[in-house]
GROMACS .gro file of C-alpha atoms in nm:
model
  267
    1MET     CA    1   0.000   0.000   0.000
    2SER     CA    2   0.129   0.344  -0.097
    3LEU     CA    3   0.049   0.684   0.051
    4TYR     CA    4  -0.053   0.967  -0.180
    5VAL     CA    5  -0.164   1.324  -0.128
    6VAL     CA    6  -0.437   1.458  -0.358
    7THR     CA    7  -0.532   1.824  -0.375
    8GLY     CA    8  -0.879   1.915  -0.495
    9SER     CA    9  -1.000   1.581  -0.361
   10GLY     CA   10  -1.346   1.711  -0.274
   11SER     CA   11  -1.487   1.713  -0.627
   12GLY     CA   12  -1.423   1.663  -0.996
   13MET     CA   13  -1.105   1.506  -1.126
   14GLY     CA   14  -0.931   1.522  -0.789
   15ARG     CA   15  -1.210   1.331  -0.623
   16ALA     CA   16  -1.220   1.071  -0.901
   17SER     CA   17  -0.844   1.021  -0.870
   18ALA     CA   18  -0.860   0.984  -0.492
   19GLU     CA   19  -1.143   0.732  -0.525
   20GLN     CA   20  -0.955   0.522  -0.781
   21LEU     CA   21  -0.640   0.520  -0.568
   22ILE     CA   22  -0.837   0.409  -0.263
   23ALA     CA   23  -1.010   0.139  -0.470
   24GLN     CA   24  -0.664   0.010  -0.565
   25GLY     CA   25  -0.580  -0.029  -0.197
   26HIS     CA   26  -0.374   0.286  -0.146
   27GLU     CA   27  -0.401   0.542   0.131
   28VAL     CA   28  -0.491   0.899   0.035
   29LEU     CA   29  -0.456   1.229   0.217
   30GLY     CA   30  -0.706   1.459   0.049
   31ILE     CA   31  -0.675   1.837   0.058
   32ASP     CA   32  -0.962   2.072  -0.023
   33LEU     CA   33  -1.175   2.354   0.115
   34ARG     CA   34  -1.430   2.098   0.239
   35ASP     CA   35  -1.502   1.725   0.239
   36ALA     CA   36  -1.133   1.637   0.274
   37ASP     CA   37  -0.888   1.491   0.523
   38ILE     CA   38  -0.703   1.822   0.535
   39ILE     CA   39  -0.904   2.143   0.509
   40ALA     CA   40  -0.687   2.416   0.361
   41ASP     CA   41  -0.727   2.723   0.143
   42LEU     CA   42  -0.460   2.695  -0.126
   43SER     CA   43  -0.525   3.051  -0.242
   44THR     CA   44  -0.341   3.192   0.061
   45ALA     CA   45   0.018   3.158   0.177
   46GLU     CA   46  -0.107   3.057   0.522
   47GLY     CA   47  -0.332   2.787   0.376
   48ARG     CA   48  -0.055   2.644   0.162
   49ALA     CA   49   0.189   2.638   0.455
   50GLN     CA   50  -0.075   2.470   0.672
   51ALA     CA   51  -0.139   2.207   0.406
   52VAL     CA   52   0.231   2.124   0.374
   53ALA     CA   53   0.284   2.106   0.750
   54THR     CA   54  -0.017   1.882   0.803
   55VAL     CA   55   0.080   1.644   0.522
   56LEU     CA   56   0.434   1.614   0.656
   57GLU     CA   57   0.297   1.538   1.002
   58LYS     CA   58   0.039   1.283   0.888
   59SER     CA   59   0.280   1.112   0.647
   60ALA     CA   60   0.569   1.100   0.896
   61GLY     CA   61   0.782   1.267   0.630
   62ARG     CA   62   0.741   1.005   0.356
   63LEU     CA   63   0.513   1.017   0.051
   64ASP     CA   64   0.491   0.774  -0.238
   65GLY     CA   65   0.336   1.035  -0.461
   66ALA     CA   66   0.112   1.334  -0.508
   67VAL     CA   67  -0.168   1.448  -0.736
   68LEU     CA   68  -0.200   1.825  -0.769
   69ALA     CA   69  -0.554   1.853  -0.905
   70ALA     CA   70  -0.687   2.163  -0.726
   71GLY     CA   71  -0.757   2.448  -0.963
   72VAL     CA   72  -0.984   2.742  -1.037
   73GLY     CA   73  -1.129   2.824  -1.377
   74PRO     CA   74  -1.145   3.160  -1.555
   75ILE     CA   75  -1.381   3.356  -1.330
   76PRO     CA   76  -1.424   3.725  -1.422
   77GLY     CA   77  -1.334   3.944  -1.128
   78ARG     CA   78  -1.150   3.665  -0.943
   79GLU     CA   79  -0.833   3.655  -1.147
   80MET     CA   80  -0.602   3.663  -0.845
   81LEU     CA   81  -0.780   3.364  -0.693
   82THR     CA   82  -0.724   3.172  -1.017
   83ALA     CA   83  -0.360   3.279  -1.027
   84SER     CA   84  -0.274   3.183  -0.671
   85VAL     CA   85  -0.449   2.845  -0.663
   86ASN     CA   86  -0.344   2.730  -1.010
   87TYR     CA   87   0.021   2.826  -0.978
   88LEU     CA   88   0.129   2.876  -0.616
   89GLY     CA   89  -0.111   2.607  -0.499
   90VAL     CA   90   0.099   2.362  -0.698
   91THR     CA   91   0.454   2.495  -0.694
   92GLU     CA   92   0.468   2.593  -0.327
   93LEU     CA   93   0.311   2.266  -0.215
   94LEU     CA   94   0.549   2.058  -0.422
   95LEU     CA   95   0.855   2.247  -0.300
   96GLY     CA   96   0.737   2.198   0.058
   97LEU     CA   97   0.665   1.829   0.005
   98ARG     CA   98   0.981   1.751  -0.194
   99PRO     CA   99   1.176   1.607   0.102
  100ALA     CA  100   0.892   1.364   0.180
  101LEU     CA  101   0.871   1.261  -0.185
  102ALA     CA  102   1.247   1.212  -0.202
  103ALA     CA  103   1.236   1.000   0.114
  104ALA     CA  104   1.036   0.735  -0.073
  105GLY     CA  105   1.319   0.686  -0.322
  106ASN     CA  106   1.087   0.628  -0.618
  107SER     CA  107   0.787   0.858  -0.597
  108LYS     CA  108   0.556   0.989  -0.867
  109VAL     CA  109   0.387   1.329  -0.898
  110VAL     CA  110   0.106   1.417  -1.139
  111VAL     CA  111   0.026   1.785  -1.188
  112TYR     CA  112  -0.298   1.889  -1.356
  113ALA     CA  113  -0.205   2.134  -1.629
  114SER     CA  114  -0.456   2.218  -1.904
  115ASN     CA  115  -0.478   2.236  -2.280
  116ALA     CA  116  -0.563   2.603  -2.218
  117ALA     CA  117  -0.186   2.648  -2.187
  118THR     CA  118  -0.153   2.598  -2.562
  119THR     CA  119  -0.498   2.690  -2.696
  120THR     CA  120  -0.564   3.027  -2.528
  121PRO     CA  121  -0.475   3.290  -2.790
  122GLY     CA  122  -0.281   3.604  -2.712
  123VAL     CA  123  -0.138   3.520  -2.370
  124PRO     CA  124   0.124   3.794  -2.308
  125ASP     CA  125   0.479   3.678  -2.238
  126ALA     CA  126   0.498   3.930  -1.955
  127LEU     CA  127   0.203   3.762  -1.784
  128VAL     CA  128   0.366   3.419  -1.801
  129SER     CA  129   0.691   3.570  -1.672
  130ALA     CA  130   0.507   3.720  -1.375
  131PHE     CA  131   0.410   3.370  -1.267
  132LEU     CA  132   0.752   3.219  -1.325
  133ASP     CA  133   0.916   3.505  -1.135
  134ASN     CA  134   0.666   3.461  -0.847
  135ASN     CA  135   0.566   3.822  -0.908
  136LEU     CA  136   0.190   3.774  -0.896
  137GLU     CA  137   0.152   4.129  -0.763
  138ALA     CA  138   0.216   4.249  -1.119
  139ILE     CA  139  -0.082   4.062  -1.264
  140PRO     CA  140  -0.359   4.323  -1.206
  141GLU     CA  141  -0.166   4.588  -1.399
  142LEU     CA  142  -0.075   4.346  -1.678
  143ILE     CA  143  -0.434   4.234  -1.738
  144ALA     CA  144  -0.602   4.573  -1.694
  145PRO     CA  145  -0.614   4.650  -2.070
  146PHE     CA  146  -0.791   4.323  -2.157
  147GLY     CA  147  -1.130   4.379  -1.994
  148GLU     CA  148  -1.358   4.075  -1.997
  149TYR     CA  149  -1.089   3.861  -2.161
  150ALA     CA  150  -0.857   3.906  -1.861
  151SER     CA  151  -0.986   3.604  -1.671
  152ALA     CA  152  -0.922   3.372  -1.968
  153LEU     CA  153  -0.571   3.512  -2.009
  154VAL     CA  154  -0.488   3.461  -1.641
  155TYR     CA  155  -0.615   3.105  -1.654
  156GLY     CA  156  -0.418   3.026  -1.969
  157ALA     CA  157  -0.106   3.196  -1.838
  158SER     CA  158  -0.127   3.015  -1.503
  159LYS     CA  159  -0.135   2.678  -1.677
  160LEU     CA  160   0.132   2.773  -1.932
  161ALA     CA  161   0.367   2.896  -1.660
  162LEU     CA  162   0.294   2.586  -1.452
  163SER     CA  163   0.380   2.362  -1.746
  164ARG     CA  164   0.709   2.543  -1.802
  165TRP     CA  165   0.792   2.533  -1.431
  166LEU     CA  166   0.726   2.160  -1.428
  167ARG     CA  167   0.949   2.083  -1.727
  168ARG     CA  168   1.233   2.294  -1.588
  169THR     CA  169   1.202   2.144  -1.241
  170ALA     CA  170   1.138   1.779  -1.329
  171VAL     CA  171   1.482   1.716  -1.477
  172THR     CA  172   1.692   1.868  -1.198
  173PRO     CA  173   1.904   1.670  -0.954
  174GLU     CA  174   1.669   1.769  -0.672
  175TRP     CA  175   1.379   1.598  -0.848
  176ALA     CA  176   1.473   1.343  -1.115
  177GLY     CA  177   1.804   1.285  -0.942
  178SER     CA  178   1.625   1.221  -0.611
  179GLY     CA  179   1.395   0.954  -0.754
  180ILE     CA  180   1.092   1.183  -0.799
  181ARG     CA  181   0.911   1.151  -1.132
  182LEU     CA  182   0.732   1.479  -1.197
  183ASN     CA  183   0.486   1.481  -1.490
  184ALA     CA  184   0.160   1.647  -1.592
  185ILE     CA  185  -0.174   1.574  -1.750
  186ALA     CA  186  -0.326   1.847  -1.967
  187PRO     CA  187  -0.701   1.780  -1.971
  188GLY     CA  188  -0.933   1.944  -2.216
  189ALA     CA  189  -1.307   1.991  -2.167
  190ILE     CA  190  -1.390   1.748  -1.886
  191LEU     CA  191  -1.749   1.733  -1.764
  192THR     CA  192  -1.693   1.834  -1.401
  193PRO     CA  193  -1.895   2.069  -1.179
  194LEU     CA  194  -1.661   2.350  -1.293
  195LEU     CA  195  -1.735   2.290  -1.662
  196GLN     CA  196  -2.106   2.245  -1.592
  197SER     CA  197  -2.117   2.585  -1.423
  198GLN     CA  198  -1.958   2.738  -1.733
  199LEU     CA  199  -2.206   2.561  -1.959
  200ASP     CA  200  -2.491   2.694  -1.749
  201GLY     CA  201  -2.348   3.047  -1.739
  202PRO     CA  202  -2.379   3.340  -1.980
  203ASN     CA  203  -2.088   3.212  -2.191
  204GLY     CA  204  -2.228   2.860  -2.223
  205ASP     CA  205  -2.265   2.878  -2.601
  206ALA     CA  206  -1.900   2.979  -2.639
  207VAL     CA  207  -1.792   2.685  -2.423
  208ARG     CA  208  -2.000   2.445  -2.633
  209SER     CA  209  -1.848   2.578  -2.954
  210PHE     CA  210  -1.490   2.507  -2.844
  211PRO     CA  211  -1.355   2.251  -3.093
  212ILE     CA  212  -1.323   1.890  -2.974
  213PRO     CA  213  -1.247   1.662  -3.270
  214ILE     CA  214  -1.389   1.349  -3.108
  215GLY     CA  215  -1.715   1.537  -3.055
  216SER     CA  216  -1.781   1.491  -2.683
  217PHE     CA  217  -1.655   1.598  -2.341
  218GLY     CA  218  -1.425   1.381  -2.135
  219SER     CA  219  -1.503   1.243  -1.790
  220ALA     CA  220  -1.332   1.283  -1.455
  221GLU     CA  221  -1.295   0.905  -1.436
  222GLN     CA  222  -1.097   0.898  -1.760
  223ILE     CA  223  -0.852   1.158  -1.628
  224ALA     CA  224  -0.829   0.965  -1.300
  225ALA     CA  225  -0.737   0.649  -1.489
  226TRP     CA  226  -0.452   0.833  -1.660
  227THR     CA  227  -0.347   0.973  -1.322
  228THR     CA  228  -0.322   0.633  -1.157
  229PHE     CA  229  -0.130   0.502  -1.459
  230MET     CA  230   0.122   0.787  -1.423
  231LEU     CA  231   0.163   0.701  -1.054
  232SER     CA  232   0.239   0.338  -1.135
  233PRO     CA  233   0.576   0.171  -1.213
  234ALA     CA  234   0.491   0.219  -1.582
  235ALA     CA  235   0.591   0.583  -1.532
  236ASP     CA  236   0.939   0.507  -1.399
  237PHE     CA  237   1.091   0.635  -1.724
  238MET     CA  238   0.874   0.950  -1.745
  239ALA     CA  239   1.007   1.287  -1.631
  240GLY     CA  240   0.888   1.628  -1.739
  241ALA     CA  241   0.619   1.489  -1.970
  242ILE     CA  242   0.290   1.667  -2.038
  243VAL     CA  243   0.023   1.428  -2.164
  244PHE     CA  244  -0.269   1.590  -2.345
  245VAL     CA  245  -0.600   1.415  -2.279
  246ASP     CA  246  -0.834   1.656  -2.454
  247GLY     CA  247  -1.023   1.485  -2.734
  248GLY     CA  248  -0.777   1.614  -2.994
  249THR     CA  249  -0.819   1.989  -2.936
  250ASP     CA  250  -0.450   2.064  -2.893
  251ALA     CA  251  -0.359   1.859  -3.200
  252LEU     CA  252  -0.625   2.039  -3.403
  253ILE     CA  253  -0.508   2.387  -3.305
  254ARG     CA  254  -0.133   2.316  -3.299
  255ALA     CA  255  -0.091   2.046  -3.564
  256ASN     CA  256   0.225   2.205  -3.705
  257ASP     CA  257   0.358   2.376  -3.391
  258TRP     CA  258   0.472   2.069  -3.199
  259PRO     CA  259   0.697   1.876  -3.208
  260VAL     CA  260   0.959   2.114  -3.345
  261ALA     CA  261   1.325   2.047  -3.409
  262ALA     CA  262   1.575   2.182  -3.160
  263ALA     CA  263   1.772   2.483  -3.277
  264LEU     CA  264   2.137   2.439  -3.363
  265PRO     CA  265   2.370   2.563  -3.090
  266SER     CA  266   2.514   2.906  -3.154
  267ALA     CA  267   2.878   2.926  -3.250
   0.00000   0.00000   0.00000
């Protein structure tokens, strides 16, 4: 039996992942605002520190893996909530939990990115840099000119920056060299309570028109199945990977953008 921590375990994809891990005989420490083993607000520095401290205490300093599923969608007027949960709620938790993950010797981490990282048009480089520089205080000024589109840009930028942080971090001696396999899933339109609220909202028609080549939404259980696979020994040779599970949307929009050949080194 292995011990995993799962953020966002109270609903949606996080809950489905926690349930599948428990069904496989593993122990799970769930983190969420409610209906979880550890109640913590990942939008605040105090909540993130509390979550880390409680996990370290309950795990006795050893974790076999982690699933960072907690996230907030593009909510107009709540851009800073989206920014802090989606980025700091992952990076700060993982940095705090790294010693416990390293103690296991062969641990796996699955971060929930999003295909919004590659399909949201017009995300400013300066906005992504604000995340990567941990300068979230700059975000309100950066998004001020974009009006109603600001919330979508913050969401896309948070997931794009998170994906870049993950790829940079995963291959370092502190992570890959310490036996921690750090990878991500990039879901597309998954029928969760979050997506349902968007479908029922004023922009529901726009959400429905988003292109999904296979023609239907995904399910939380499908993402959970990928999550448990990426926590298994099958993922021993994965590090820094981002797996798109989005019905083909990323491939449709970026068919010729990725993969790309590496540039020749400068003389």
